[in-house]
Structure formats: C-alpha cells, structure tokens
Short mmCIF file of C-alpha atoms in Angstrom, two decimals:
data_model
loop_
_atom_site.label_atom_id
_atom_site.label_comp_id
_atom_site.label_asym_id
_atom_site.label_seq_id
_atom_site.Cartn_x
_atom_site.Cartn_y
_atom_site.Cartn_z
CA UNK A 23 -37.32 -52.24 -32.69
CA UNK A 24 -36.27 -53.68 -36.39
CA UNK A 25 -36.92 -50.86 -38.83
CA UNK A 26 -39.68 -51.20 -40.91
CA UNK A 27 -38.56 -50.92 -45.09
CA UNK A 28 -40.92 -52.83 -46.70
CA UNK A 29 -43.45 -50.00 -46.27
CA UNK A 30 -41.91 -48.12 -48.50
CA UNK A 31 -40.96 -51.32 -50.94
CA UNK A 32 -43.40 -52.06 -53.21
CA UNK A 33 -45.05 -55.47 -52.05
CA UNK A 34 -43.21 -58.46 -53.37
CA UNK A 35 -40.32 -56.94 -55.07
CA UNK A 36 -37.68 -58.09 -52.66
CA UNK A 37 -35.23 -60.27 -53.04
CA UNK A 38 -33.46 -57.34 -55.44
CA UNK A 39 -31.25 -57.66 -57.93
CA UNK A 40 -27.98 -56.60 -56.99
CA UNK A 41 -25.55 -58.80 -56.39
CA UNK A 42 -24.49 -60.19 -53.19
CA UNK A 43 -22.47 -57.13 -51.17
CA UNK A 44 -23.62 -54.64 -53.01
CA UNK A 45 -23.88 -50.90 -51.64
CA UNK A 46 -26.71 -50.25 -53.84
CA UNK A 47 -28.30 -52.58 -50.92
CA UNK A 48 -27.08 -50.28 -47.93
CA UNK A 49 -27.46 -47.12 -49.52
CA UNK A 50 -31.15 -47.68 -50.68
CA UNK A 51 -31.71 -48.17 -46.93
CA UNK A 52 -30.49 -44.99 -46.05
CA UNK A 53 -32.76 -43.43 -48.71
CA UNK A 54 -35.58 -45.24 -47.27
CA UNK A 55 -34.83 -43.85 -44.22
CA UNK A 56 -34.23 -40.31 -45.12
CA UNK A 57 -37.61 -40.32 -47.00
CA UNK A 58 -39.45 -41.59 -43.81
CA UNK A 59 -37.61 -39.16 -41.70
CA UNK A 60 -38.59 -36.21 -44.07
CA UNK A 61 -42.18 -37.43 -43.73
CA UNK A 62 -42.60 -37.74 -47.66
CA UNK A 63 -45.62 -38.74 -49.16
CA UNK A 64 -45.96 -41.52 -51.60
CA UNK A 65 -48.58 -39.63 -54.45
CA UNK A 66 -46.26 -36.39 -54.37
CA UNK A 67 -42.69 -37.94 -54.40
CA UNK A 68 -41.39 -38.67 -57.73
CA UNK A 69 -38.06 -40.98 -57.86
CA UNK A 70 -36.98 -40.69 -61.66
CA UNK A 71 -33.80 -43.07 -62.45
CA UNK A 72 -31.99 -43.62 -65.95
CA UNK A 73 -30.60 -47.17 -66.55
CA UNK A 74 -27.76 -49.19 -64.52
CA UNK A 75 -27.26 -51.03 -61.72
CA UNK A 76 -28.26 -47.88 -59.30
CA UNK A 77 -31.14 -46.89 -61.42
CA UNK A 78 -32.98 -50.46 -60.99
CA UNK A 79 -33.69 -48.56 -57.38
CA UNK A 80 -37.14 -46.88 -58.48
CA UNK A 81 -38.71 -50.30 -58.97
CA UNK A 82 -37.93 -51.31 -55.95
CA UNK A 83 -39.67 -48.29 -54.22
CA UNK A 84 -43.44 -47.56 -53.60
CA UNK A 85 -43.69 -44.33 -54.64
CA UNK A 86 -44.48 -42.42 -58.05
CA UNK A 87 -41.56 -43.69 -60.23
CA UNK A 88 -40.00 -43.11 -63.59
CA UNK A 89 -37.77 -44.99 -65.44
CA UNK A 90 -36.22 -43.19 -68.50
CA UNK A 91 -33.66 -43.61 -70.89
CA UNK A 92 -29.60 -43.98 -70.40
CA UNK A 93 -28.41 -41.02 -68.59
CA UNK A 94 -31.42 -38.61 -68.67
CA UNK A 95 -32.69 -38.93 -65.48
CA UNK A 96 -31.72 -35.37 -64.63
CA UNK A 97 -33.92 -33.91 -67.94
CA UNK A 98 -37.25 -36.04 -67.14
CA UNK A 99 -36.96 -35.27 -63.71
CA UNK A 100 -36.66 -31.74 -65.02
CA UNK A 101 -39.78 -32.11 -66.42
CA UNK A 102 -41.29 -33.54 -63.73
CA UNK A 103 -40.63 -30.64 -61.22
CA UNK A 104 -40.98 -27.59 -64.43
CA UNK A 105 -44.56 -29.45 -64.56
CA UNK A 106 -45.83 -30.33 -61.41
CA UNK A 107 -43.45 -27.65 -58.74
CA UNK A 108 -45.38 -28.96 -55.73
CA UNK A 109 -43.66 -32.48 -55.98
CA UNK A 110 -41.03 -34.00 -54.48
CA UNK A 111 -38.35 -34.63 -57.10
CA UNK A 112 -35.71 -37.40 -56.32
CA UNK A 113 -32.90 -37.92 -58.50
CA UNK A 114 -31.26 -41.76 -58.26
CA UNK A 115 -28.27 -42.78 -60.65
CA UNK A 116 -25.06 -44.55 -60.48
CA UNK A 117 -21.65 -42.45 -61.77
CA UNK A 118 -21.53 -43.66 -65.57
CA UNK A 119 -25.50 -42.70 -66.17
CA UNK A 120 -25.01 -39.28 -64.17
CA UNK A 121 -21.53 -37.94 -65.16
CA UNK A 122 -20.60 -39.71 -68.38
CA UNK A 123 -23.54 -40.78 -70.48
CA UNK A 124 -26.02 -37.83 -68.14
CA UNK A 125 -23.24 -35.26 -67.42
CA UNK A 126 -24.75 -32.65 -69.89
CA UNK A 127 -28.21 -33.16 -68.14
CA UNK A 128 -26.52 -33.57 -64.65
CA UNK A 129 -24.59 -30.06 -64.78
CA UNK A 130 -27.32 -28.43 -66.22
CA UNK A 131 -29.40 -29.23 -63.94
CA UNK A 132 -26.44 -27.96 -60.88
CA UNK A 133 -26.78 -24.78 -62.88
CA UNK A 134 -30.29 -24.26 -63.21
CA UNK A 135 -30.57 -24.55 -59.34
CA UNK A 136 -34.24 -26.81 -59.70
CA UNK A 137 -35.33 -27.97 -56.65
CA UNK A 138 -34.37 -31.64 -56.79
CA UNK A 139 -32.23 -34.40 -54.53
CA UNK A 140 -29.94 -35.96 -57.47
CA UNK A 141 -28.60 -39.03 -55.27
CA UNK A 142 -25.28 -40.59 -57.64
CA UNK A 143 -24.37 -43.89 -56.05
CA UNK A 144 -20.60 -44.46 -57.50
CA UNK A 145 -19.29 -47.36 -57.63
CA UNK A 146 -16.61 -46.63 -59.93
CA UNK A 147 -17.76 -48.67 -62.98
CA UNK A 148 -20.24 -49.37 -65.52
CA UNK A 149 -21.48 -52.76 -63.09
CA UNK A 150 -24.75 -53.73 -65.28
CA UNK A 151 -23.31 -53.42 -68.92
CA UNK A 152 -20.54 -55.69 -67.66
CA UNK A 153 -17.67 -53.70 -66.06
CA UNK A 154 -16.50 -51.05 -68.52
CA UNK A 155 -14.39 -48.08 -66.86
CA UNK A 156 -16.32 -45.03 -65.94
CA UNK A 157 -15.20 -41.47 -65.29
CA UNK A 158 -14.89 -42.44 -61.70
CA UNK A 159 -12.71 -45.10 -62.17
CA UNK A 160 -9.55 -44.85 -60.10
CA UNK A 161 -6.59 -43.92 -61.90
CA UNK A 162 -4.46 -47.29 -62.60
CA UNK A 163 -7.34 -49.57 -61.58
CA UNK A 164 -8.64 -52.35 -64.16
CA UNK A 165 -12.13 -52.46 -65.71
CA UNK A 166 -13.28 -55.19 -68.71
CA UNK A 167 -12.08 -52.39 -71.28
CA UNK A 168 -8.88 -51.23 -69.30
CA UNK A 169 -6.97 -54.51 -68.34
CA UNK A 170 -3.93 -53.38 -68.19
CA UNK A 171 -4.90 -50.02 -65.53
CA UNK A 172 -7.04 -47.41 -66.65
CA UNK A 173 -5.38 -44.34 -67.67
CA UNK A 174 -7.30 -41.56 -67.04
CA UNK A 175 -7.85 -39.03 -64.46
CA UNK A 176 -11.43 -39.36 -62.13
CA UNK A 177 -14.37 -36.74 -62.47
CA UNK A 178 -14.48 -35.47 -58.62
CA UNK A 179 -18.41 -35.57 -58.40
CA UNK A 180 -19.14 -33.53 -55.71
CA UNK A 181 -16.44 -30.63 -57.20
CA UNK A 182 -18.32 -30.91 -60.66
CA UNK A 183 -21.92 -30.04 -58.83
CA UNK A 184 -19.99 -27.21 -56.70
CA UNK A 185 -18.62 -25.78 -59.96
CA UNK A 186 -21.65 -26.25 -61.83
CA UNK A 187 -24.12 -24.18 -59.05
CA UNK A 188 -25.28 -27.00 -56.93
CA UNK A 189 -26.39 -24.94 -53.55
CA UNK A 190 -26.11 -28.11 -51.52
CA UNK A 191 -23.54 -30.29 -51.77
CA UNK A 192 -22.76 -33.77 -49.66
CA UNK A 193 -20.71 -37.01 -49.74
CA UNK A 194 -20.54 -40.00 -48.03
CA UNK A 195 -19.97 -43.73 -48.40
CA UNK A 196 -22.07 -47.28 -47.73
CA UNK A 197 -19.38 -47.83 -44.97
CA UNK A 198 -21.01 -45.06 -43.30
CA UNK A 199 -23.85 -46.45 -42.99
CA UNK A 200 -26.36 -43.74 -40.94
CA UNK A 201 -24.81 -40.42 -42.40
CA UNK A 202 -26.60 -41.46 -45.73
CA UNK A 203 -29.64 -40.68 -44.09
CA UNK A 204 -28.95 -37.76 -42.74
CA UNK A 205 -27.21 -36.49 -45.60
CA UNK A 206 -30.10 -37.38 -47.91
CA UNK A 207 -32.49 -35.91 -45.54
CA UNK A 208 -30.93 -32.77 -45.27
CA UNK A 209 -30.66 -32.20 -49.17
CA UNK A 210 -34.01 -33.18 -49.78
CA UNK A 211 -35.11 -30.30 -47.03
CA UNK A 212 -33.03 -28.22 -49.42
CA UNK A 213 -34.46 -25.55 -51.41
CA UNK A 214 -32.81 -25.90 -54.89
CA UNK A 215 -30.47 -28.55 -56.46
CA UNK A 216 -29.03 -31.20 -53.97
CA UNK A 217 -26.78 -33.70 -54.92
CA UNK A 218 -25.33 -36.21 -52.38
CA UNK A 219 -22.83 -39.08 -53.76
CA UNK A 220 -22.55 -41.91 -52.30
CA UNK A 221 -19.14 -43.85 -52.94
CA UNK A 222 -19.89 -47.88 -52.69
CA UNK A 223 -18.30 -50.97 -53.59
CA UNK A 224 -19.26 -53.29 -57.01
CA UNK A 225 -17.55 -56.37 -55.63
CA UNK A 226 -18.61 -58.45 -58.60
CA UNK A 227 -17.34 -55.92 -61.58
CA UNK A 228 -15.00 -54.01 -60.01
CA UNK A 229 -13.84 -55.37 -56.35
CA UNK A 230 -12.22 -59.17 -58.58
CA UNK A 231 -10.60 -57.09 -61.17
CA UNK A 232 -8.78 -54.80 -58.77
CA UNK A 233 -8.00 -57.68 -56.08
CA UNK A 234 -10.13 -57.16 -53.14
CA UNK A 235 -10.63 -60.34 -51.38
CA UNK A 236 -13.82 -59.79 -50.34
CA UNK A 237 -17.35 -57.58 -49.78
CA UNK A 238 -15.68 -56.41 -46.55
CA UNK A 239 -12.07 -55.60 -48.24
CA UNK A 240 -14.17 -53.19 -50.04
CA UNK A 241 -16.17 -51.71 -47.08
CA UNK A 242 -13.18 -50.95 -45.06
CA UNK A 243 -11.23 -49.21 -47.90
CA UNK A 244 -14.45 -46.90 -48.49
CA UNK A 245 -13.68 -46.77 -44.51
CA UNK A 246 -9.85 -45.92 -44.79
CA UNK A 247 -10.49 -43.17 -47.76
CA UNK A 248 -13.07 -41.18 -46.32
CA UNK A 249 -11.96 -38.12 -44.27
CA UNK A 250 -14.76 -35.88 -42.23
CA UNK A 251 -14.78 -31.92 -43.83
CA UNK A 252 -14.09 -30.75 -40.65
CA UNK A 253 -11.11 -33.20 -39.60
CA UNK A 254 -9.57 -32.43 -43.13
CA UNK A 255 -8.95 -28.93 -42.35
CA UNK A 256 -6.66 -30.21 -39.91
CA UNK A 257 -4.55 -32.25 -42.13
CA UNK A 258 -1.59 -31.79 -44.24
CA UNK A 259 -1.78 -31.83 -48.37
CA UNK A 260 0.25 -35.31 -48.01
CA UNK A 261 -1.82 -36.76 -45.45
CA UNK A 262 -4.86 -36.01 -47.64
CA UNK A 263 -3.17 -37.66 -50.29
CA UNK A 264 -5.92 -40.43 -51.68
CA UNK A 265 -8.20 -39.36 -49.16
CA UNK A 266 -11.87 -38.33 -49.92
CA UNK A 267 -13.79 -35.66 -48.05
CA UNK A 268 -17.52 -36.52 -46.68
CA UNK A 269 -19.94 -34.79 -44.80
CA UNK A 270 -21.81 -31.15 -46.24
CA UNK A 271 -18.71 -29.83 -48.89
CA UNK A 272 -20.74 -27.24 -49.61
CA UNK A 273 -24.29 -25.20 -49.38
CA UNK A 274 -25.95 -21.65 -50.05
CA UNK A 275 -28.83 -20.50 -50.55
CA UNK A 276 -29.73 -18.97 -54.24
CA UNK A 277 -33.16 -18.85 -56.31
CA UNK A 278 -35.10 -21.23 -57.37
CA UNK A 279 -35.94 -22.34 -60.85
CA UNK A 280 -39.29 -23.12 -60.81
CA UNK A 281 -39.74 -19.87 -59.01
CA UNK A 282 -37.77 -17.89 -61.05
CA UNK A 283 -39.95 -19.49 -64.25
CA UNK A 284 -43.32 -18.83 -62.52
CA UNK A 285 -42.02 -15.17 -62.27
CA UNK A 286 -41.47 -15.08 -66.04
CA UNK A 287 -44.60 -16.70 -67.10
CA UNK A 288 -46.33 -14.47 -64.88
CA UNK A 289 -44.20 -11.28 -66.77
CA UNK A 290 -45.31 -12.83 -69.69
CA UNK A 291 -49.40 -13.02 -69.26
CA UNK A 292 -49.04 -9.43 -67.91
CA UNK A 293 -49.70 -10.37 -64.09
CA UNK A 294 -48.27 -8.51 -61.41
CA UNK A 295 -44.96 -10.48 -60.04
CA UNK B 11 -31.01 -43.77 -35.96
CA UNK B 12 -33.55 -43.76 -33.11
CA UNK B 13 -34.49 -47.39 -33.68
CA UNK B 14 -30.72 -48.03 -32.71
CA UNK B 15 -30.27 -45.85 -29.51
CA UNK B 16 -33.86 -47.64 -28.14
CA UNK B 17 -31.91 -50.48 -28.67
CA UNK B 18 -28.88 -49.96 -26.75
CA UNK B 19 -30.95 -48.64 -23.94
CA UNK B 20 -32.66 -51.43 -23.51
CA UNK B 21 -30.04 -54.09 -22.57
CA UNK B 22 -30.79 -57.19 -20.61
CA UNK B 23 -33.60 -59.16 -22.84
CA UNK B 24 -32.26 -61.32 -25.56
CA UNK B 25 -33.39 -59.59 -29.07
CA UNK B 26 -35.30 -61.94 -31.48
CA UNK B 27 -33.25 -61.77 -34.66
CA UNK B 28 -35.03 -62.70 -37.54
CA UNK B 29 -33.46 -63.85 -41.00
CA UNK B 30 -35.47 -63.84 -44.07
CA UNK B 31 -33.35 -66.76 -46.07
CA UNK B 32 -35.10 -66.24 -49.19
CA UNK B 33 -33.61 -62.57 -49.16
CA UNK B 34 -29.91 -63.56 -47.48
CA UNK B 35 -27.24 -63.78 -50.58
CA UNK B 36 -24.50 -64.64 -48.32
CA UNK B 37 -22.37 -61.69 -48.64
CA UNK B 38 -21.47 -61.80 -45.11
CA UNK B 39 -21.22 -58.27 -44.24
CA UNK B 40 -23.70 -59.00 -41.60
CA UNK B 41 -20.80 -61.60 -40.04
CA UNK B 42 -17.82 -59.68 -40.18
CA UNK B 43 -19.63 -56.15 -38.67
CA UNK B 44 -21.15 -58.38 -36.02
CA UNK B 45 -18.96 -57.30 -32.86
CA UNK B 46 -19.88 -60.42 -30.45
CA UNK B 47 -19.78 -62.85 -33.32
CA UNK B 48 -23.83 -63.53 -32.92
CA UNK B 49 -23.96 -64.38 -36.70
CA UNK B 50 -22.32 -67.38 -38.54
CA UNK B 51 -22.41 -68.06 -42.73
CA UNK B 52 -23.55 -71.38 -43.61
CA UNK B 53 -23.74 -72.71 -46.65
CA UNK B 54 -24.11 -69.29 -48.15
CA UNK B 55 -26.98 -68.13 -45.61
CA UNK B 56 -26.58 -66.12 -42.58
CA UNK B 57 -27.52 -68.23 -39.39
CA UNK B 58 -28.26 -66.85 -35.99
CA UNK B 59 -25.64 -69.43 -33.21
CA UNK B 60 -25.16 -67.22 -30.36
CA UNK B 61 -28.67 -64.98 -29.93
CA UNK B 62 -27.58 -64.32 -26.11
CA UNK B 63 -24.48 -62.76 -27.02
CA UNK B 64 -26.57 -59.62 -29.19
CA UNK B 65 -25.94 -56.25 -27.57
CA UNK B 66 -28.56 -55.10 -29.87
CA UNK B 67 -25.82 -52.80 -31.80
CA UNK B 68 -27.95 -53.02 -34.79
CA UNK B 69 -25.10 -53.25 -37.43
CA UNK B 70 -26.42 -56.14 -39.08
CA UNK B 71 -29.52 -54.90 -39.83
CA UNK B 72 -27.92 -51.75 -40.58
CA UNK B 73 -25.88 -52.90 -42.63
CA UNK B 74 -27.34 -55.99 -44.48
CA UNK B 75 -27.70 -55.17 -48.48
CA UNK B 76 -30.52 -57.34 -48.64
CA UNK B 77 -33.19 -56.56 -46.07
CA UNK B 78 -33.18 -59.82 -45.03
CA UNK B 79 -31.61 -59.15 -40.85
CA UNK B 80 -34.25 -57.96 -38.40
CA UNK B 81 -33.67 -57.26 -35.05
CA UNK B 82 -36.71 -57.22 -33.15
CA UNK B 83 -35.71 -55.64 -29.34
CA UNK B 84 -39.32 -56.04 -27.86
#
C-alpha cells in the first residue's frame, strides 16, 4: 500500500520548494517515516530549524514548529526542551547553518548531552544563499566563491558530535533511502543528544559546478562513497581512501541535561534529590 | 519498510500507480531507479507506459523527492 505522508504535511503545502532532485525531498521522507514509526505526537513534537535550504523543512511539517534565526536552531531548541522536558525536540539543519554559522550552538549542545535528534542534511554547500562553499565542501571542488577548487580541508560531522559528547551518533545518505528511517528512529528513541547526518546531493548549486551530469550522477556517487561501519573494519587504510562510514559510528549512554538541571533546581529550593 | 515487503508479497495484480503532476519536477530519479523501466519522462513529467511490468519494488515512491509517485498495491 502507497505510504501515506501527507498526514504528517501540513494541508496544502506541497509542491515544496526544493529544486528538482533534491535530497532534502528523500530525506524528509525518511523523517516522516521515522516520526510515524516512533509513534510521535503532533502537540508534543517540536521541529525547530534555522534558515537554508534544509531548514525550509519545518514548514512543510504538521507538527509544533519553529523557525529561528541563521544557525541557532540548536540554542532555541535548547530552550524548547530546558522549558518544556516532556517534548519531543527535533533538530533539522543543513551543514553551513549547523557547523559553520551554528557550530558554537551545535557542539554545545553535543556537550551538554540534551535530549534532542539534531538531523544535519549536508549537501556540501550553502544551496539557498546561492552556492557559497561550506565547511563540508570537498577539498578541490568548486562553489560560487571558490571557482578555481576550494582549498580547505572538510569538518567530518559525525567526528565533531563524537568529540564534542554526542551519546548517539549515525550517518547515512539519500541514496540509502530506508536506513534514514531507521537511523532517525533510533536517535530519536535516544536518551540524550542524537545527531544523524545525512549526506545528499544539491544538483542545482553544487552537482553543475563540480560536473555531474545529472540528479542520478549524484545519487550513485553518495552510493560509491558510503561504506557500512561494520564492512569498514574489514578494509585497508587505502581502500577507505575517500570513503565515508554510515550506519551507528557511535553511542553510550551518559546523563541527561534536563535531568541533571531538575536535580540542581531541586538542590537549590532545598528539596530532597 | 513494511509498506514495501507487503508489496513484494503480493505479486500477481497490476499496482495502480498514481502520479500527482502538479508535484512531479521531472528530476527523473523515479526513471532511472525504476528496474523494469515502468516509468518514462515526458516533457519534464513522469508518465506511467508499462503499468504491467511493476514488480511493486517501491523505489519510485521511495525514492521520489517530490511526493508526487504512489503506488497503490490493493
């Protein structure tokens, strides 16, 4: 039986705005999915987004929603949980508003350990603002500002959120379609800071500057690159040369932040803890 | 997905596959992941040519950026 996502789009929204062969697309799908699968409900599921192509997501969604400024998702959604702990807090951004313009917030909020799903959809550009480079811009590839190759080194997303105390870690890619589901699924049902990143293809700012024919020249790169954890542990440093690991990179269990805060204002008004 | 394994269970009936055109930006994802080439672009919209053909795999809808492929199985 065809799926049913417009029960969780708000009525009338669709056609979107992404362009045409965008992840964002397949990815929001999977979201959709993971949200139904974890049973969520609409009036205690917060979606905060900053601003970009992958933040435009929230309006698209019928459930509470909250779009902030450039890059501080991570801090209202803060807010969000610090004020209302009961919620479900999800977490949507692209790489430039959660790791360049939102990397303070972003590994703050890996540090803090809140209990939050922070899903970064990386395409590997600034798409909306008109293709600048981002931090996960390949080495060598062009953006509007870089024509001639960028020069810098990438931000590793999921590495970043290990090293700054995410407890549950995850990557995959729009190629693989039905493990962003599960993946999203299984950080939401994670207690304490999730982040999942989701590699995907801008075919209209990045895929005609770096000569990929088409939509599909994108998908099956994001196909070639990606490695399973477990099959990588089987592989030699050369043949992981390039390569990208997906699946669960990396989970524990540690406290809480909104628990650990209740404890102190509870310290603090002289209740028993 | 369960939606999907239903799907491939059930083989025999010819799946109604619906395509919301107003939604369709001709990307053609849906065309190039279909594996018994059920799915043709035309004039930048997906058309359905060859419904018998569907195995019900579900990658179209599965993979379609725009919501606009449904597969309905029953």
């Amino acid at each position: 039986m065809a799926y049913d996502y417009e029960k969780s789009i708000r009525p009338g929204k669709l056609p979107h705005i992404w362009c045409p062969g965008c992840g964002h697309g397949i990815a929001m799908k999977g979201l959709i999915r993971a949200m139904d699968t974890c049973g969520l409900d609409k009036n205690n599921t917060a979606i905060v987004s900053g601003i970009g192509c992958a933040s435009r997501l929230p309006g698209y969604m019928d459930y509470c929603t909250l779009h902030t400024a450039h890059g501080r998702a991570a801090a209202f959604a803060t807010g969000v949980k610090m004020a209302k702990p009961e919620m479900n807090v999800i977490v949507m951004g692209g790489d430039g508003d959660g790791t360049a313009i939102g990397g303070n917030h972003f590994i703050h909020a890996c540090r803090r350990n809140i209990d939050m799903t922070y899903v970064i959809f990386n395409n590997f550009i600034y798409g909306m603002t008109g293709g600048q480079f981002s931090p996960c811009t390949p080495t060598g590839d062009k953006a509007s500002t870089t024509p001639y190759g960028n020069p810098d080194p990438i931000f590793d997303i999921s590495k970043l959120a290990i090293g700054a105390g995410a407890t549950f870690v995850a990557r995959t890619t729009a190629f693989h379609a039905t493990q962003i589901d599960k993946l999203i699924a299984e950080g939401i049902k994670h207690k304490g800071m999730s982040v999942i990143e989701v590699l995907d293809d801008c075919p209209t700012t990045y895929g005609r500057r770096n000569k990929f024919r088409s939509v599909v020249d994108m998908m099956k790169r994001l196909k070639e690159i990606a490695v399973p954890v477990a099959a990588a542990s089987k592989m030699t440093a050369e043949q992981l040369e390039g390569k990208v690991l997906t699946g669960v990179l990396y989970k524990e269990d540690k406290p809480e932040y909104c628990e650990q805060y209740a404890k102190v204002i509870a310290k603090a008004q002289g209740r028993a803890v | 997905m369960s939606s999907s394994n239903e799907a491939v269970q059930k083989k025999g009936s010819t799946p109604r596959i619906e395509v919301i055109e107003r939604y369709c930006k001709g990307c053609s994802i849906c065309v190039e992941f279909c594996p018994t080439r059920v799915l043709e672009m035309e004039t930048f919209v997906v058309q359905v040519v060859k419904p018998e053909a569907c195995i019900k795999c579900m990658q179209c809808e599965l993979r379609c950026p725009d919501f606009a492929i449904k597969v309905h199985t029953e």
